[in-house]
XYZ file of C-alpha atoms in Angstrom:
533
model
C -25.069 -5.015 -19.343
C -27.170 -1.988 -18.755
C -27.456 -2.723 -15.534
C -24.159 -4.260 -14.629
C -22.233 -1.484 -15.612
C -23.730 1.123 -13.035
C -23.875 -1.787 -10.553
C -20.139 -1.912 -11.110
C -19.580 2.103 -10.790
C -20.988 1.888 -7.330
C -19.370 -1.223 -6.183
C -15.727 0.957 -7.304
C -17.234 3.848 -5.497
C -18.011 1.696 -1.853
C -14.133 0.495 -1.941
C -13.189 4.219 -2.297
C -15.309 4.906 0.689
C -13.433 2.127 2.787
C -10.718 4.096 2.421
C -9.241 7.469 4.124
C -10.376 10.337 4.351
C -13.941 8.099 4.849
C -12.536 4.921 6.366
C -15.965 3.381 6.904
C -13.919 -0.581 6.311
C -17.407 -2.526 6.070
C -17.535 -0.661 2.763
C -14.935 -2.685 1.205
C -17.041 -5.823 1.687
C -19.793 -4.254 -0.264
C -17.603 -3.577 -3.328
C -16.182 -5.973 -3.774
C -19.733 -7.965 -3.200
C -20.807 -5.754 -5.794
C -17.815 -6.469 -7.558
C -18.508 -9.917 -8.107
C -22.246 -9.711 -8.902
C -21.747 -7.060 -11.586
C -19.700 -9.790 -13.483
C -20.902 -12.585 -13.715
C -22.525 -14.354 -15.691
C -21.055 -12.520 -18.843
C -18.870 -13.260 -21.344
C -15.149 -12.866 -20.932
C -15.019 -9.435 -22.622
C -18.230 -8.235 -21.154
C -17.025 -9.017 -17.726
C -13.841 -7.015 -18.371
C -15.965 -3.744 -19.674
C -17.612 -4.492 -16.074
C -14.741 -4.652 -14.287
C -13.421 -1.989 -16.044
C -15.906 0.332 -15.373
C -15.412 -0.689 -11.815
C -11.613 0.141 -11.820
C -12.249 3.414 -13.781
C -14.605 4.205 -10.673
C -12.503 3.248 -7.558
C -9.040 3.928 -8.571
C -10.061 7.568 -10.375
C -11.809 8.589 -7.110
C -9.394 6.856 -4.622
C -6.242 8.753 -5.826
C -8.074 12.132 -6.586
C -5.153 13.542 -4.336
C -2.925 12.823 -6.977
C -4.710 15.438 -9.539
C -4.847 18.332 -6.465
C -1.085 17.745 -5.599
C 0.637 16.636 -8.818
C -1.479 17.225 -11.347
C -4.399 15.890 -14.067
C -1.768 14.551 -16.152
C -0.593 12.386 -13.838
C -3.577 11.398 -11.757
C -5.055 10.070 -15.319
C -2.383 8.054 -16.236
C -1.862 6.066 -13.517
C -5.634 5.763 -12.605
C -5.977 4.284 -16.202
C -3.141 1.674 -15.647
C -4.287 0.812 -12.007
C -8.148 0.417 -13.247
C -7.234 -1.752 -16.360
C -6.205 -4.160 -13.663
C -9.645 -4.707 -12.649
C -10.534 -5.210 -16.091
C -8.040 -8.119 -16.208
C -10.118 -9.621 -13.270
C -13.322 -8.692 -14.194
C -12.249 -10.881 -17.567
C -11.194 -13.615 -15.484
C -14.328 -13.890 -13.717
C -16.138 -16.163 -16.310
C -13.386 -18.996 -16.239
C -13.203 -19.155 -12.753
C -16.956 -19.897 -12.020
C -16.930 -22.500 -14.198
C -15.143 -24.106 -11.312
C -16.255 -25.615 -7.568
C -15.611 -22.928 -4.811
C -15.055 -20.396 -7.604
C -14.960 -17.917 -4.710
C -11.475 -19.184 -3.306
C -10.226 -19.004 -6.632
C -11.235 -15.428 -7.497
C -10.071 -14.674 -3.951
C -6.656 -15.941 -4.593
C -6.689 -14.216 -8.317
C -7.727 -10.697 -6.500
C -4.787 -11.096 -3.819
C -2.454 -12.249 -6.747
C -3.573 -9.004 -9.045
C -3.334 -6.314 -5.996
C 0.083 -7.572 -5.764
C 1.232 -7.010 -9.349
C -0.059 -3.829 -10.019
C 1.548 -3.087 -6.682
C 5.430 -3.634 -8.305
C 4.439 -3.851 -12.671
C 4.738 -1.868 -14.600
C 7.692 -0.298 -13.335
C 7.613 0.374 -10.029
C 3.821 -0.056 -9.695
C 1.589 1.536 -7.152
C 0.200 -0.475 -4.146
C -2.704 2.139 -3.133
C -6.021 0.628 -2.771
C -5.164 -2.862 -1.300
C -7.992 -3.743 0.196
C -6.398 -4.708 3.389
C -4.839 -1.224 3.500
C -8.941 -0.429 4.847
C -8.212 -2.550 7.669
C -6.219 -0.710 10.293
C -9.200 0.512 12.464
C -10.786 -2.681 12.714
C -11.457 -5.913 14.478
C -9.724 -7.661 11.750
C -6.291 -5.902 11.619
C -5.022 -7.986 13.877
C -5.107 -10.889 11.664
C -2.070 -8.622 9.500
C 0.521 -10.258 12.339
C -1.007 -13.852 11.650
C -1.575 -13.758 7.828
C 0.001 -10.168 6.273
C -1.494 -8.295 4.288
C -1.746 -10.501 1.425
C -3.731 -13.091 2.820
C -5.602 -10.136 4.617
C -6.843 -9.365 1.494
C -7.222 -12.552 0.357
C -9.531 -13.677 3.361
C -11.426 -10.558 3.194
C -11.933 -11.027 -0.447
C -13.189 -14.612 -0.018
C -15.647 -13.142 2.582
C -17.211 -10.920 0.367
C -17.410 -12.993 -2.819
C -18.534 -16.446 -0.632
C -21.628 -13.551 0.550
C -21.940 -12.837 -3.713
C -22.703 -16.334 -3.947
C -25.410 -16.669 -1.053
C -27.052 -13.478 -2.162
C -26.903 -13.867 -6.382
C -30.031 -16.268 -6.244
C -32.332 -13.792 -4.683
C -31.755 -11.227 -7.005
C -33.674 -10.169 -10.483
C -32.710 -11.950 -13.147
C -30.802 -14.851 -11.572
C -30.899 -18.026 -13.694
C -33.597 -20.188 -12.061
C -32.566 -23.238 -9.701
C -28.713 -21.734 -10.065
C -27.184 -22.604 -6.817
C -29.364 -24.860 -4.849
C -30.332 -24.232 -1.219
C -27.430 -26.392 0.187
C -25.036 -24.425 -1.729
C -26.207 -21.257 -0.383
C -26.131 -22.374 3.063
C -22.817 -23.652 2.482
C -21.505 -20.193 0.777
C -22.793 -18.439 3.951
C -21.682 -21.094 6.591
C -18.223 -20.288 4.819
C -18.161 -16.702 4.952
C -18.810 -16.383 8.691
C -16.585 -18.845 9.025
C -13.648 -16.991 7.706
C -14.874 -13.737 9.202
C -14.632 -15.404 12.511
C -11.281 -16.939 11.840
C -10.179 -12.835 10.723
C -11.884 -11.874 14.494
C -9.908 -14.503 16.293
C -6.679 -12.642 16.752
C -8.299 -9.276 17.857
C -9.284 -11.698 20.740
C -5.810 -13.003 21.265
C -3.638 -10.960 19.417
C -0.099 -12.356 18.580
C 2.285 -11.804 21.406
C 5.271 -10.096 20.800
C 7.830 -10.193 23.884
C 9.876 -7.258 24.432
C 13.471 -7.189 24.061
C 14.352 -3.913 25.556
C 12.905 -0.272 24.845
C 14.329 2.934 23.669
C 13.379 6.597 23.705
C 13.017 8.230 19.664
C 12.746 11.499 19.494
C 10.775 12.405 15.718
C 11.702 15.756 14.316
C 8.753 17.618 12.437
C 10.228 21.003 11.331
C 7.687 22.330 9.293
C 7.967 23.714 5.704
C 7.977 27.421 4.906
C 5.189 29.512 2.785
C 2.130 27.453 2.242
C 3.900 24.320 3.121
C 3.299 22.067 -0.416
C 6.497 22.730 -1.852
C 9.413 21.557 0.042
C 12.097 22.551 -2.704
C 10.887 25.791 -2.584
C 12.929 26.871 -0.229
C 14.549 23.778 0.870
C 17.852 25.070 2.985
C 15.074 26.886 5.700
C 13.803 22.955 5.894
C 17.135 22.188 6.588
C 17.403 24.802 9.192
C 13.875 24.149 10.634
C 14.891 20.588 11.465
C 18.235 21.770 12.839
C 16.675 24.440 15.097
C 14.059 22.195 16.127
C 16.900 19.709 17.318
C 18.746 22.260 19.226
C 15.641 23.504 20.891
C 14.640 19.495 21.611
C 18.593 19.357 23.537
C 17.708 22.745 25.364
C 14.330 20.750 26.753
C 16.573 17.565 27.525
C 19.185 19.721 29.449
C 15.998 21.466 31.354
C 14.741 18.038 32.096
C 11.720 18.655 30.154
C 11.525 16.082 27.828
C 13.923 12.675 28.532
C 17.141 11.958 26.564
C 16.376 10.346 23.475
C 18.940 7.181 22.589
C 18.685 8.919 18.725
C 16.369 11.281 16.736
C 14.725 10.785 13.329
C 14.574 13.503 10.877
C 12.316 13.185 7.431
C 13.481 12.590 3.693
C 14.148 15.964 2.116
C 14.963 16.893 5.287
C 18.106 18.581 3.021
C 17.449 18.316 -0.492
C 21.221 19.077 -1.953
C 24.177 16.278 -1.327
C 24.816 16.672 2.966
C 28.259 15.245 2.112
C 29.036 17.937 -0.792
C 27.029 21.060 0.903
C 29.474 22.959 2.854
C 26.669 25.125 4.447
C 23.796 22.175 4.854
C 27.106 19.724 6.662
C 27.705 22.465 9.222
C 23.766 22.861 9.823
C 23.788 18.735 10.253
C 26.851 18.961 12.456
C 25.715 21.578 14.684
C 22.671 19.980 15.497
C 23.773 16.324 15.951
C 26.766 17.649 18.049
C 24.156 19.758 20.170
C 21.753 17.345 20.686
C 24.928 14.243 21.348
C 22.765 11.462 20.087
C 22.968 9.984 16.732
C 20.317 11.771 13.809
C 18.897 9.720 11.200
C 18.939 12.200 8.014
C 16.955 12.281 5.075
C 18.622 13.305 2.086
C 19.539 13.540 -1.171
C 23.105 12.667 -2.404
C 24.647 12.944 -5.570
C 25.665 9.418 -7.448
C 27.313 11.323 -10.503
C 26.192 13.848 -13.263
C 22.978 11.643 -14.158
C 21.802 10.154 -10.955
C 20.652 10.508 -7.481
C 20.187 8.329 -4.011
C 17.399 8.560 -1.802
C 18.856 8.199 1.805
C 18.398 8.038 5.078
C 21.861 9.055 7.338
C 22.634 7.761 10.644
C 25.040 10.915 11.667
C 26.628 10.267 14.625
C 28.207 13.470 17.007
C 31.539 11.336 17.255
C 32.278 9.594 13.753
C 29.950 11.128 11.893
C 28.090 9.737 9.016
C 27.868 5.970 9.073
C 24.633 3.661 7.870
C 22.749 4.716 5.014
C 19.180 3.057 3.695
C 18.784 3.808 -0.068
C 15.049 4.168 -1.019
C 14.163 0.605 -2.362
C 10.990 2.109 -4.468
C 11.419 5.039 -6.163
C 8.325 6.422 -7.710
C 8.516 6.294 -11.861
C 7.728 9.413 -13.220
C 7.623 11.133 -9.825
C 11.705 10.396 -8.672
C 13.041 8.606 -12.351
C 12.226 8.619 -15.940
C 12.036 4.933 -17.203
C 14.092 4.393 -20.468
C 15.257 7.955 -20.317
C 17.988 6.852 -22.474
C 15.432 7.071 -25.215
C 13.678 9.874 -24.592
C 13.803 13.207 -22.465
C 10.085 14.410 -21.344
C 10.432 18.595 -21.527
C 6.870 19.231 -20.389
C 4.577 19.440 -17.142
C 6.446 18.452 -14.039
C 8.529 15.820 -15.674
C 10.840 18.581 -16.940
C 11.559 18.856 -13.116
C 13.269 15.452 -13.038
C 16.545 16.092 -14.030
C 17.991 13.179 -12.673
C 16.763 9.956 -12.467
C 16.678 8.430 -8.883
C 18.799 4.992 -8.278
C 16.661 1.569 -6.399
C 18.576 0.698 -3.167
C 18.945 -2.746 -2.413
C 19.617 -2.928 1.632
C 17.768 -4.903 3.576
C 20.010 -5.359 6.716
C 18.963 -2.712 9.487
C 20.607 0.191 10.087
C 22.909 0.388 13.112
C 21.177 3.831 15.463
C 22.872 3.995 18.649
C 23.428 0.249 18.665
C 20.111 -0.381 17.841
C 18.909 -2.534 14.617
C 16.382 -0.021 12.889
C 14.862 -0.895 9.941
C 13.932 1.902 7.944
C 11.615 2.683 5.041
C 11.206 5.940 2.669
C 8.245 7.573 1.821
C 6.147 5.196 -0.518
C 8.674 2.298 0.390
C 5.846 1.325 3.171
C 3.182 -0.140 1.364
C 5.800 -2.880 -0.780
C 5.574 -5.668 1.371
C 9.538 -7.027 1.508
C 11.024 -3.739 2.336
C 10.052 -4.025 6.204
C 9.900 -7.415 6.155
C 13.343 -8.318 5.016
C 14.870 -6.030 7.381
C 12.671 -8.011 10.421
C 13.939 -10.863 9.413
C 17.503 -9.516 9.255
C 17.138 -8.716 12.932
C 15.614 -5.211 13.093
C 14.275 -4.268 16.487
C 12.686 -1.202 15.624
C 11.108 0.749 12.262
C 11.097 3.918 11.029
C 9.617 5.689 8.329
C 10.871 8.972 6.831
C 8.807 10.569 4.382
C 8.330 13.813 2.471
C 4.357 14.225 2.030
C 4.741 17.922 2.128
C 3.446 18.015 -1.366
C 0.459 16.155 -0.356
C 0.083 17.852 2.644
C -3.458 19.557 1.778
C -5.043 16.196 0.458
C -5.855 12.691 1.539
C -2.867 11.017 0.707
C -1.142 11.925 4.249
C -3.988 10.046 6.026
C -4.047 6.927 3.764
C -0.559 6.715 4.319
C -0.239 6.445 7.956
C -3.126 4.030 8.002
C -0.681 1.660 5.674
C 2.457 2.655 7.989
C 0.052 1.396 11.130
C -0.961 -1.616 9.609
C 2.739 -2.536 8.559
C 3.967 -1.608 12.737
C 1.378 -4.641 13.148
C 2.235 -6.786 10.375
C 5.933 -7.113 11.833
C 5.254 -6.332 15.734
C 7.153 -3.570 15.890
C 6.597 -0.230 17.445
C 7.298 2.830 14.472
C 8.209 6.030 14.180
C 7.333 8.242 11.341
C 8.908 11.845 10.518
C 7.618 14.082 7.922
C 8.838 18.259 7.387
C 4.830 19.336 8.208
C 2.959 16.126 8.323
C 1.869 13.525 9.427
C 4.686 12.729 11.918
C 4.001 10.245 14.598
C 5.119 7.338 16.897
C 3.214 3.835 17.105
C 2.776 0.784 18.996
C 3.267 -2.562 17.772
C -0.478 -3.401 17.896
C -1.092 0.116 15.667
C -1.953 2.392 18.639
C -0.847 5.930 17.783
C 1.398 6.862 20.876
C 2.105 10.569 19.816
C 1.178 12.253 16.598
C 1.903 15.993 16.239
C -0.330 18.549 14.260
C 0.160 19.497 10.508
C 1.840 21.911 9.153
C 3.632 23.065 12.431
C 7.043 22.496 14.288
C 6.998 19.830 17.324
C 9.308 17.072 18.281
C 7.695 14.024 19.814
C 9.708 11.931 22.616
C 8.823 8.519 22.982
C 9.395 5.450 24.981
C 8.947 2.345 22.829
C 9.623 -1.444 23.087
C 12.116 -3.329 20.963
C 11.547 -6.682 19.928
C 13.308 -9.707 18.367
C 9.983 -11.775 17.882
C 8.887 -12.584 14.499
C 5.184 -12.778 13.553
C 4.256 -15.501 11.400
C 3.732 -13.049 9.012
C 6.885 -11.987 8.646
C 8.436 -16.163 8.777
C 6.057 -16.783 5.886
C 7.818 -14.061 4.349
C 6.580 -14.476 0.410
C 5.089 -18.448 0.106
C 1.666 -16.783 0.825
C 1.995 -14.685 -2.439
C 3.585 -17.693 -4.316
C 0.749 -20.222 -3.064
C -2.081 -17.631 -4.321
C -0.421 -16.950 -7.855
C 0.221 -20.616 -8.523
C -3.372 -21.428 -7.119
C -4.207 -18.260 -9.561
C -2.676 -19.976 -12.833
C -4.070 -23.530 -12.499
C -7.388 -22.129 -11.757
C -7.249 -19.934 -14.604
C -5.941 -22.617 -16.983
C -8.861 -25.308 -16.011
C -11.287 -22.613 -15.473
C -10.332 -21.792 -19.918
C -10.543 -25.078 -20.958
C -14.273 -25.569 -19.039
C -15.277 -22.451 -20.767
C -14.334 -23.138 -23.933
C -16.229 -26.560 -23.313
C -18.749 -24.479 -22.188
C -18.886 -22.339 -25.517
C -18.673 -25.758 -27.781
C -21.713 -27.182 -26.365
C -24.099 -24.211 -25.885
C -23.517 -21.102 -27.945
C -24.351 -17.619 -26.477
C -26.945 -15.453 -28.192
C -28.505 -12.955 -25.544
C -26.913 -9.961 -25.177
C -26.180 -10.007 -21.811
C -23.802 -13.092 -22.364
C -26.321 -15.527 -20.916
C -28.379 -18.163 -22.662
C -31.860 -18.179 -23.828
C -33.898 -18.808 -20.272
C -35.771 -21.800 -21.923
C -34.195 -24.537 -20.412
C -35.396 -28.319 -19.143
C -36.803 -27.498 -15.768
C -34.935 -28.411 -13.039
C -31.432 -28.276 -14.536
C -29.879 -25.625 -13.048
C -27.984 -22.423 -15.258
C -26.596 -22.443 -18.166
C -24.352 -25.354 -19.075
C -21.379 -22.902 -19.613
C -21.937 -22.504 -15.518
C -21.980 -26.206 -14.345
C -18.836 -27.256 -11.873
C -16.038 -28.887 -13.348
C -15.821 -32.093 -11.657
């Protein structure tokens, strides 16, 4: 245990560096390599200290933005919940190699557990997917094929099929545990999957073009130091309007082309657009100068306790039309679960006074008679919210987010990797809009087209294709997360009963969880770690 726990702290600490503001990917291999070594063999609850200590040491360090931009309160809270996830695993680990191929199964249960802390408790929190590492390499092509589940399912296997090839060379390995054949076989399998993940960076899926459009993506910057958008929130408002008039003066010079709509960011008024008399003639001017429909990000009332998260299509002629409601609000950021028994008066929760209301839209919005599906803020790394609206016939994706809060950490960069690897996921070009960054426009393979500079004003004008293809990814829809929990459960279930068999037959007494070394030559590890046939 000594030396599995610090084994574990820098296996947590390699996934961090996969990540923004690092991103060196190979990294995530190595932790979760390390992952898997530091576990095993151990008891159950020795394997979920380990894994444990491995949570405490990726998620504390992969959300530090969290502390600089909301607080310490917060940033320990959640980093506890998210890291006693990996203890969960960690305490799986010693049923599930008491079964054949236990690195497909603690693949599958990795994949299975990203997902759930993703949406439970509460709303969840995705960060830290290990397929979210991805979007700058070879592999994230495979995200059109597979999603980014199985992404980081496949990786996963990778790196744990590699755990089993190396564990026999190192100190302290049980002699004569995994036999040469089985080694070659647990490497054999882990190129193999690599190269299946290289495949589509060879011949990446095609995605025919249905048309194009021009976007133009409003970034009007936010005023004073720029991480408080609420500050003074009716000069964002203006910002984004003047920027828009400004963009119609350039279109009437011939300067920039005429856009078919333009895309404003959430908070881009935070008071009710509909109830405002002063923020609806800002809106109105500028959608009326510019003549093209704006999509609007902002806040409207829904009564005396509750608030919607939307984004506006405002058209010059009819006005407002489609709205997306925000399918994710954040808890404790944008709501107050089970406020109705309690009311939090300290830190920034006192700041919530109402809580925020889940939309449930997933057919696109109509922009210009164009099917956009649209996504707010932390709404891009929850798998469905994109995807439904693909398969509902968007053309086109948008993403309208408020990170002005962020805008001095980390979190801004993490982000648009996510928002990249969705635009391939679904094979749809994307354009994101944020007050003061980071704004940009992408391809459907990831490429950034156009990204404009932080914490200034800039509209960016882009061409982009539409499309009416659908990626496998996106026709599999959920049955890849169904197949890997189920797979999850009955592994789990017959990897308990083996260890329990296990236990019956050969009691533990070292410390480290592992039986006395004295064993019949020839036979292999500990009983406890023999296949199930």
């Amino acid at each position: 245990m000594l030396l599995r726990l610090p084994l574990a702290v820098a296996a947590g600490f390699a996934l961090t560096g996969a990540f923004e503001p690092w991103g060196w990917a190979p990294l995530a291999l190595v932790g979760l390599l390390g992952f898997a070594l530091a576990t095993a063999p151990l008891t159950v609850p020795r394997a979920g200290v380990v894994g444990l200590a491995f949570g405490v040491s990726f998620y504390f360090s992969h959300i530090w933005w969290m502390r600089e931009a909301v607080g310490t309160d917060a940033w320990l809270a959640l980093s506890a919940i998210e890291a006693a996830f990996y203890g969960l695993v960690g305490a799986c680990v010693p049923l599930l190699r008491r079964l054949p191929a236990w690195p497909l199964w603690l693949a599958a249960l990795w994949a299975t557990v990203e997902v759930l802390r993703s949406v439970w408790p509460f709303s969840g929190m995705p960060w830290g997917r290990v397929s979210f590492a991805a979007v700058d390499t070879p592999v994230a092509d495979a995200a059109a094929y597979v999603g980014l589940t199985g992404l980081s399912f496949l990786l996963a296997l990778v790196a744990f099929l590699l755990a089993a090839w190396v564990e026999p060379w190192l100190p302290g390995s049980v002699p004569g545990r995994g036999g040469p054949l089985r080694r070659r076989a647990a490497l054999a399998g882990a190129i193999a999957v690599l190269a299946v993940l290289l495949v589509p960076s060879v011949r990446p899926y095609p995605v025919a073009e249905s048309g194009e459009a021009t976007v133009a993506v409003v970034q009007g910057n936010v005023p004073g130091a720029g991480d408080d958008i609420l500050l003074d929130h009716r000069q964002v408002t203006a910002n984004h309007a003047d920027a828009t008039r400004t963009l119609a003066a350039d279109v009437a010079a011939g300067r920039v082309p005429d856009p078919d709509f333009v895309l404003w960011p959430e908070n881009a008024t935070a008071v009710d657009p509909f109830a405002d008399t002063e923020v609806t003639a800002e809106i109105r001017d500028a959608v009326a100068t510019i003549d093209r429909p704006v999509v609007v990000g902002g806040l409207v009332d829904d009564g005396p306790d509750h608030v919607l998260n939307q984004g506006i299509v405002w058209d010059p002629v009819t006005g407002p039309g489609d709205r997306y409601t925000k399918r994710h609000p954040v808890a404790y950021g944008e709501y107050i679960p089970y406020r109705e028994y309690w009311e939090p008066n300290f830190g920034r929760l006192s700041e919530i006074e109402r809580n925020m209301k889940t939309g449930t839209r997933t057919a696109p919005l109509d922009v210009a008679g164009i099917p956009v599906g649209d996504a707010i803020c932390f709404d891009i790394a929850y798998d469905e919210v994109m995807r439904d609206q693909v398969r509902d016939g968007a053309e086109l994706l948008t993403v309208q987010t408020s990170n002005a809060i962020f805008i001095f950490t980390d979190q801004i960069e993490q982000q648009f990797a996510i928002t990249r690897l969705r635009a391939i996921e679904t094979g749809r070009a994307l354009a994101v809009a944020s007050p003061n960054g980071r704004t940009g426009v992408i391809a459907a393979d990831g490429t950034i087209l156009a990204a404009a500079e932080n914490r200034t004003q800039e509209v960016l004008v882009e061409r982009v294709g539409l499309s009416t293809t659908l990626t496998p990814a996106v026709r599999m829809g959920p049955w890849p997360l169904r197949f890997l929990t189920v797979s999850s459960l009955v592994s789990l279930l017959l990897g308990s009963l083996a260890y329990r068999r296990a236990l019956a037959r050969s009691p533990r007494t070292e410390h480290d969880g592992t039986t006395p070394s004295a064993e019949p030559a020839g036979t292999g590890a500990d009983p406890s770690e023999d296949p199930v046939a």
